[in-house]
């Protein structure tokens, strides 16, 4: 089932490393090629000879080793691999990944790899539950890494609780599932707008909003996972674009409008998640506006409505979706947007729902289709909401 797949198995130094050779064997039996990268501590729990015999490749454990064909093995190996799994992942290696520390073979390889990453943590329960590890795990999730386990049970240190590495068979099943999952957007091109726009008032002041881009970026990541080519047109945000998307950074609504219109003709789907400023100052002052005793008024002019324009431009077969962020009369307003902007669907969310929309990692959404059909979901992570939205979108393409 993994025929032709190239997998890096990263092993860090925990007792569960003794199970790593079994992971190599299972992956090989399923048809994958496996290259092992490990920390020197990992080799206290398993041996290079075992791993090299099972993988039929040299184990990469020392950045300064001279025997490798490539002088920069951590780069060439990442060009080769389709997926990287770290099992077991200790609290220490997860901390290095999260902090961007690259001081050994495994952490440098991780830093250079921009494909799908699976992490199977294994450590003592107290370490697993520590704030440091939990904060770092949140970062791993934000990077869209797949987290496997840890399982609960008796631990080598005598404790019982969460911290055991998931069984090699379970790890193999999840990797199999990843590669065999039906790609809902295979061969499709998707345009996504995300984040806020920023409208200058003068050289030091601007008008913007609280959008963080999290929802749009999660949708972009899900589209990639589902096989789409993704163009992400984003206003300024402080999160990283998912691997493998084409990121087009913009600032103003006019720039976002220009880029969206430019890319839309060749796209199958457009999902507008950006919080676009509806107005911009009519004139941007060249100089800093000085304070005075008089009242200050700024004249605003309307920005183009990007979603409405794409809705009018769309040809047969193109799908256009948008968001409606409301504070009152949610359903009525969302339905009006769906109709006025000629969208195929609108994702409605409300600032009245707790832990939802701007800034949160969770969202409570309803998807309203042009057909009148509506699906409401419970509060879920933005990643889960992205999965739901892409399922709805894929159903429309069919
Ligand atoms: N949108 C857009 N261009 C704009 C304004 C909004 O593309 N100039 C898109 C948003 O990305 C979103 C949808 O339209 O997908 C609705 O945005 P929202 O801010 O909820 O509504 P508005 O149309 O701006 O209306 P209002 O501010 O009156 O609620």
Coordinates of C-alpha atoms and ligand atoms in Angstrom, one line a residue:
X1 CA 0.0 0.0 0.0
X2 CA 3.0 2.3 0.5
X3 CA 4.6 1.2 -2.8
X4 CA 6.9 3.9 -4.1
X5 CA 6.7 6.1 -1.0
X6 CA 9.8 7.5 0.6
X7 CA 9.6 7.9 4.4
X8 CA 12.1 9.4 6.9
X9 CA 11.8 7.8 10.3
X10 CA 13.2 10.1 12.9
X11 CA 14.0 8.5 16.3
X12 CA 14.8 10.4 19.4
X13 CA 16.2 9.1 22.7
X14 CA 13.5 7.6 24.7
X15 CA 13.0 4.0 25.9
X16 CA 10.3 3.5 23.2
X17 CA 13.1 3.8 20.6
X18 CA 13.5 0.0 21.1
X19 CA 10.3 -0.4 19.1
X20 CA 11.5 1.8 16.2
X21 CA 13.1 -1.1 14.2
X22 CA 9.6 -2.7 14.1
X23 CA 8.3 0.5 12.5
X24 CA 11.0 0.3 9.9
X25 CA 10.1 -3.4 9.2
X26 CA 6.3 -2.6 9.0
X27 CA 6.9 0.3 6.6
X28 CA 9.2 -1.8 4.4
X29 CA 6.7 -4.7 4.3
X30 CA 4.0 -2.2 3.2
X31 CA 6.3 -1.2 0.2
X32 CA 7.9 2.0 1.5
X33 CA 11.6 2.9 1.3
X34 CA 12.7 4.1 4.8
X35 CA 15.7 6.2 5.8
X36 CA 16.4 6.5 9.5
X37 CA 17.6 9.8 11.1
X38 CA 18.2 9.7 14.8
X39 CA 19.7 11.5 17.7
X40 CA 22.8 10.0 19.4
X41 CA 20.7 9.3 22.5
X42 CA 18.3 7.2 20.4
X43 CA 21.3 4.9 19.8
X44 CA 21.4 4.2 23.5
X45 CA 18.1 2.3 23.1
X46 CA 18.5 0.7 19.7
X47 CA 21.4 0.1 17.4
X48 CA 22.6 1.5 14.1
X49 CA 23.3 -2.1 12.9
X50 CA 19.7 -3.2 13.4
X51 CA 18.2 -0.1 11.8
X52 CA 20.6 -0.2 8.8
X53 CA 19.9 -3.9 8.3
X54 CA 16.2 -3.4 8.3
X55 CA 16.1 -0.2 6.2
X56 CA 19.0 -1.1 3.9
X57 CA 20.2 2.5 4.1
X58 CA 22.8 4.1 6.3
X59 CA 21.5 5.6 9.5
X60 CA 22.0 9.4 9.6
X61 CA 22.9 10.3 13.2
X62 CA 25.9 12.6 12.9
X63 CA 25.9 15.8 11.0
X64 CA 29.7 15.7 10.6
X65 CA 30.0 12.1 9.4
X66 CA 32.0 11.9 6.2
X67 CA 30.6 8.7 4.8
X68 CA 27.4 10.1 3.2
X69 CA 27.2 10.6 -0.5
X70 CA 25.8 14.1 0.0
X71 CA 27.7 16.5 2.2
X72 CA 24.4 17.9 3.4
X73 CA 22.5 14.8 4.1
X74 CA 19.8 16.7 6.0
X75 CA 18.9 18.6 2.8
X76 CA 19.2 15.7 0.2
X77 CA 17.2 13.4 2.4
X78 CA 14.3 15.9 2.7
X79 CA 14.2 16.3 -1.1
X80 CA 13.9 12.5 -1.3
X81 CA 11.1 12.0 1.3
X82 CA 7.3 12.1 0.9
X83 CA 6.7 12.0 4.6
X84 CA 8.6 12.3 7.9
X85 CA 7.6 10.5 11.1
X86 CA 9.2 11.0 14.4
X87 CA 8.7 8.0 16.7
X88 CA 9.4 8.2 19.5
X89 CA 9.4 11.9 19.8
X90 CA 10.7 13.0 23.2
X91 CA 9.8 16.2 25.0
X92 CA 13.3 17.4 24.2
X93 CA 13.1 16.9 20.4
X94 CA 9.5 18.4 20.3
X95 CA 10.9 21.4 22.2
X96 CA 13.7 21.8 19.6
X97 CA 11.3 21.5 16.7
X98 CA 9.0 24.1 18.2
X99 CA 11.7 26.6 19.1
X100 CA 13.5 26.2 15.7
X101 CA 16.7 24.7 17.2
X102 CA 18.7 22.6 14.8
X103 CA 21.8 21.2 16.5
X104 CA 21.8 17.6 15.4
X105 CA 20.9 15.3 12.5
X106 CA 17.3 14.9 13.5
X107 CA 16.5 18.6 14.3
X108 CA 18.3 19.9 11.2
X109 CA 16.4 17.4 9.0
X110 CA 13.1 18.4 10.5
X111 CA 13.8 22.1 10.0
X112 CA 14.6 21.4 6.3
X113 CA 11.6 19.2 5.6
X114 CA 8.4 20.9 4.4
X115 CA 6.2 18.0 3.7
X116 CA 3.8 16.1 6.0
X117 CA 5.1 15.4 9.4
X118 CA 3.7 12.8 11.8
X119 CA 4.8 12.9 15.5
X120 CA 4.4 10.0 18.0
X121 CA 5.3 11.5 21.4
X122 CA 6.5 9.2 24.2
X123 CA 7.6 10.3 27.6
X124 CA 6.8 10.2 31.3
X125 CA 3.2 11.4 32.1
X126 CA 4.4 14.3 34.2
X127 CA 6.7 15.5 31.4
X128 CA 3.9 15.0 28.8
X129 CA 1.4 17.1 30.9
X130 CA 4.0 19.9 31.6
X131 CA 3.2 23.3 30.3
X132 CA 6.3 23.4 28.2
X133 CA 5.5 20.2 26.3
X134 CA 1.8 21.1 26.0
X135 CA 2.6 24.5 24.6
X136 CA 5.1 23.0 22.2
X137 CA 2.4 20.4 21.1
X138 CA 0.1 23.2 20.3
X139 CA 2.7 24.7 18.1
X140 CA 3.1 21.2 16.4
X141 CA -0.7 21.2 15.8
X142 CA -0.6 24.7 14.4
X143 CA 2.0 23.6 11.9
X144 CA -0.6 21.0 10.8
X145 CA 1.5 18.1 11.9
X146 CA -0.3 14.8 12.5
X147 CA -0.1 13.8 16.2
X148 CA -0.2 10.1 17.0
X149 CA -0.9 9.3 20.6
X150 CA 0.6 9.1 23.2
X151 CA -1.3 6.1 24.5
X152 CA -2.2 5.6 28.2
X153 CA -0.7 2.7 30.1
X154 CA 2.2 1.5 32.3
X155 CA 5.4 3.5 31.6
X156 CA 9.0 2.3 31.8
X157 CA 9.6 4.7 34.7
X158 CA 7.0 2.9 36.9
X159 CA 4.3 5.5 36.3
X160 CA 0.9 4.8 34.7
X161 CA -0.8 7.3 32.5
X162 CA -0.5 9.1 29.1
X163 CA 2.9 8.9 27.6
X164 CA 3.4 5.6 25.9
X165 CA 4.3 5.7 22.3
X166 CA 1.5 4.4 20.1
X167 CA 2.0 0.8 18.9
X168 CA 4.0 0.5 15.6
X169 CA 0.9 -1.2 14.0
X170 CA -1.2 1.9 14.8
X171 CA 1.4 4.2 13.4
X172 CA 1.6 2.2 10.2
X173 CA -2.3 2.2 9.9
X174 CA -2.3 6.0 10.1
X175 CA 0.4 6.4 7.5
X176 CA -1.4 4.0 5.2
X177 CA -4.6 6.0 5.8
X178 CA -2.9 9.2 4.9
X179 CA -1.6 8.0 1.6
X180 CA -4.7 6.1 0.6
X181 CA -7.2 8.7 1.6
X182 CA -9.3 9.9 -1.3
X183 CA -8.0 13.3 -2.3
X184 CA -11.2 15.3 -2.6
X185 CA -9.6 18.1 -4.6
X186 CA -7.1 16.1 -6.7
X187 CA -6.0 18.2 -9.7
X188 CA -8.1 21.2 -8.6
X189 CA -6.8 24.8 -8.3
X190 CA -8.1 26.7 -5.3
X191 CA -7.8 30.4 -4.6
X192 CA -8.1 31.5 -1.0
X193 CA -8.1 35.0 0.5
X194 CA -7.2 35.3 4.1
X195 CA -6.2 37.7 7.0
X196 CA -7.0 41.3 7.3
X197 CA -6.4 44.2 4.9
X198 CA -4.5 47.3 6.0
X199 CA -5.5 50.7 4.7
X200 CA -3.0 53.5 5.2
X201 CA -4.2 56.9 6.5
X202 CA -0.8 58.6 6.6
X203 CA 2.8 57.2 6.7
X204 CA 2.4 56.1 10.3
X205 CA -1.3 55.2 10.8
X206 CA -3.6 52.6 9.3
X207 CA -7.1 51.1 9.5
X208 CA -7.4 47.4 9.9
X209 CA -9.2 44.7 11.8
X210 CA -8.6 41.8 14.3
X211 CA -8.5 39.0 11.7
X212 CA -5.6 36.6 12.4
X213 CA -5.9 34.5 9.2
X214 CA -6.1 31.3 11.1
X215 CA -9.3 30.1 9.5
X216 CA -8.2 30.9 5.9
X217 CA -4.8 29.3 6.5
X218 CA -6.4 26.1 8.0
X219 CA -8.6 25.9 4.8
X220 CA -5.5 26.3 2.6
X221 CA -3.7 23.5 4.5
X222 CA -6.7 21.2 4.2
X223 CA -6.9 22.0 0.4
X224 CA -3.3 21.0 0.1
X225 CA -4.0 17.8 2.0
X226 CA -6.8 17.0 -0.3
X227 CA -4.6 17.3 -3.4
X228 CA -5.3 20.8 -4.6
X229 CA -2.9 23.4 -5.9
X230 CA -3.5 26.4 -3.6
X231 CA -2.9 30.1 -4.2
X232 CA -3.2 32.0 -0.9
X233 CA -3.7 35.7 -1.2
X234 CA -3.1 37.0 2.3
X235 CA -3.1 40.2 4.2
X236 CA -0.5 40.7 6.9
X237 CA -0.7 37.9 9.6
X238 CA 1.8 36.5 12.1
X239 CA 1.3 32.8 11.2
X240 CA 3.3 30.8 8.7
X241 CA 1.7 29.7 5.4
X242 CA 1.1 26.0 5.1
X243 CA 3.8 24.1 3.2
X244 CA 3.3 23.8 -0.5
X245 CA 0.9 26.8 -1.1
X246 CA 1.7 29.7 -3.4
X247 CA 1.6 32.6 -1.0
X248 CA 0.9 36.1 -2.4
X249 CA 1.3 38.7 0.3
X250 CA -0.8 41.9 0.0
X251 CA -1.6 44.8 2.2
X252 CA -4.6 46.8 1.0
X253 CA -8.0 45.7 -0.3
X254 CA -7.1 47.1 -3.7
X255 CA -4.0 44.9 -3.9
X256 CA -6.0 41.9 -2.7
X257 CA -8.7 42.6 -5.2
X258 CA -6.1 42.9 -8.0
X259 CA -4.4 39.5 -7.1
X260 CA -7.7 37.7 -6.6
X261 CA -9.1 38.8 -10.0
X262 CA -5.8 38.0 -11.7
X263 CA -5.7 34.4 -10.4
X264 CA -9.4 33.5 -10.4
X265 CA -9.8 32.8 -14.1
X266 CA -7.6 29.7 -13.9
X267 CA -9.1 28.4 -10.6
X268 CA -11.8 25.8 -10.0
X269 CA -12.7 27.1 -6.6
X270 CA -12.4 30.4 -4.7
X271 CA -13.0 30.7 -1.0
X272 CA -12.9 34.2 0.3
X273 CA -12.1 34.2 4.1
X274 CA -10.3 37.6 4.3
X275 CA -11.7 40.3 6.5
X276 CA -11.5 43.0 3.8
X277 CA -11.8 46.6 4.8
X278 CA -15.0 47.8 3.2
X279 CA -13.7 51.4 3.0
X280 CA -10.3 53.1 2.5
X281 CA -9.4 56.8 3.1
X282 CA -10.1 58.8 0.0
X283 CA -6.7 60.5 0.3
X284 CA -3.6 59.1 2.0
X285 CA -1.7 61.9 3.5
X286 CA 2.0 62.0 2.3
X287 CA 3.0 63.5 5.7
X288 CA 2.1 62.5 9.2
X289 CA -1.2 64.2 10.1
X290 CA -0.4 66.6 12.9
X291 CA -2.7 67.1 15.8
X292 CA -4.5 70.4 16.2
X293 CA -7.5 71.7 18.2
X294 CA -9.9 71.2 15.3
X295 CA -11.9 68.1 14.8
X296 CA -10.4 65.7 12.3
X297 CA -12.5 64.0 9.7
X298 CA -11.4 61.6 7.1
X299 CA -13.4 60.8 4.0
X300 CA -13.7 57.1 3.2
X301 CA -14.4 55.7 -0.2
X302 CA -15.7 52.2 -0.8
X303 CA -13.4 49.3 -1.6
X304 CA -14.3 46.8 -4.3
X305 CA -16.2 43.7 -3.0
X306 CA -13.9 40.9 -4.1
X307 CA -16.3 38.1 -3.4
X308 CA -19.1 39.8 -5.2
X309 CA -16.9 40.4 -8.2
X310 CA -15.7 36.8 -8.4
X311 CA -19.3 35.7 -8.0
X312 CA -20.3 37.8 -11.0
X313 CA -17.2 36.6 -13.0
X314 CA -17.6 32.9 -12.3
X315 CA -18.0 30.6 -15.3
X316 CA -19.9 27.3 -15.3
X317 CA -18.1 24.8 -13.2
X318 CA -16.3 27.4 -11.0
X319 CA -17.3 27.4 -7.3
X320 CA -17.2 30.5 -5.2
X321 CA -17.6 30.6 -1.4
X322 CA -17.4 33.2 1.2
X323 CA -17.7 33.9 4.9
X324 CA -20.2 36.0 6.8
X325 CA -19.0 37.2 10.2
X326 CA -22.0 38.7 12.0
X327 CA -22.9 40.2 15.3
X328 CA -26.7 40.2 14.9
X329 CA -29.4 38.8 12.6
X330 CA -26.8 36.2 11.6
X331 CA -28.9 34.0 9.3
X332 CA -30.7 36.8 7.6
X333 CA -27.5 38.7 6.9
X334 CA -25.6 35.6 5.8
X335 CA -28.4 34.7 3.3
X336 CA -28.4 38.2 1.9
X337 CA -24.6 38.0 1.4
X338 CA -25.0 34.6 -0.3
X339 CA -27.6 36.1 -2.7
X340 CA -26.1 39.5 -3.3
X341 CA -22.6 38.2 -3.9
X342 CA -23.8 35.3 -6.1
X343 CA -21.8 32.9 -4.0
X344 CA -22.3 29.1 -4.1
X345 CA -22.0 28.9 -0.3
X346 CA -21.5 31.1 2.7
X347 CA -19.9 30.0 5.9
X348 CA -21.7 31.9 8.7
X349 CA -20.0 32.5 12.0
X350 CA -21.0 34.9 14.8
X351 CA -19.1 37.0 17.2
X352 CA -21.9 36.2 19.7
X353 CA -20.8 32.5 19.9
X354 CA -18.2 31.9 22.6
X355 CA -14.6 31.0 21.5
X356 CA -15.6 31.6 17.9
X357 CA -14.1 33.6 15.0
X358 CA -11.4 36.2 15.3
X359 CA -8.3 35.1 17.1
X360 CA -9.6 31.8 18.6
X361 CA -8.4 28.4 17.6
X362 CA -12.0 27.2 17.5
X363 CA -15.0 28.2 15.4
X364 CA -18.8 27.5 15.3
X365 CA -20.0 27.5 11.8
X366 CA -23.0 26.9 9.6
X367 CA -22.6 26.4 5.8
X368 CA -25.4 27.8 3.8
X369 CA -25.7 26.7 0.2
X370 CA -27.2 28.6 -2.7
X371 CA -29.6 25.6 -3.0
X372 CA -31.1 26.7 0.4
X373 CA -29.5 23.7 2.2
X374 CA -27.8 24.6 5.4
X375 CA -25.5 22.5 7.7
X376 CA -24.7 23.7 11.2
X377 CA -21.7 22.3 13.2
X378 CA -20.9 22.3 16.9
X379 CA -17.9 24.3 18.2
X380 CA -14.7 22.7 16.7
X381 CA -11.1 23.5 16.0
X382 CA -10.5 25.7 13.0
X383 CA -8.7 22.7 11.5
X384 CA -11.8 20.6 11.9
X385 CA -13.9 23.4 10.5
X386 CA -11.6 23.6 7.5
X387 CA -12.2 19.8 6.9
X388 CA -16.0 20.3 7.1
X389 CA -15.9 23.3 4.7
X390 CA -13.8 21.4 2.2
X391 CA -16.1 18.4 2.3
X392 CA -19.0 20.8 1.5
X393 CA -17.0 22.4 -1.3
X394 CA -16.0 19.1 -2.8
X395 CA -19.6 17.9 -2.8
X396 CA -20.5 20.9 -4.9
X397 CA -17.7 20.1 -7.5
X398 CA -19.1 16.7 -7.9
Ligands
LIG1 N1 -15.5 40.4 1.1 C1 -14.8 40.7 0.0 N2 -14.5 42.0 -0.3 C2 -14.9 43.0 0.5 C3 -15.7 42.7 1.6 C4 -16.0 41.4 1.9 O1 -14.3 39.7 -0.7 N3 -14.6 44.2 0.1 C5 -15.9 39.0 1.4 C6 -15.3 38.4 2.7 O2 -14.0 37.8 2.4 C7 -16.3 37.4 3.1 C8 -17.6 38.0 2.6 O3 -17.2 38.9 1.6 O4 -16.1 36.2 2.4 C9 -18.4 38.7 3.6 O5 -17.6 39.6 4.3 P1 -18.2 40.4 5.6 O6 -17.1 41.3 6.1 O7 -18.9 39.5 6.5 O8 -19.4 41.2 4.9 P2 -19.4 42.6 4.1 O9 -19.8 42.2 2.7 O10 -18.2 43.4 4.2 O11 -20.7 43.3 4.7 P3 -20.9 43.9 6.1 O12 -19.5 44.5 6.5 O13 -21.9 45.0 5.9 O14 -21.3 42.8 7.1

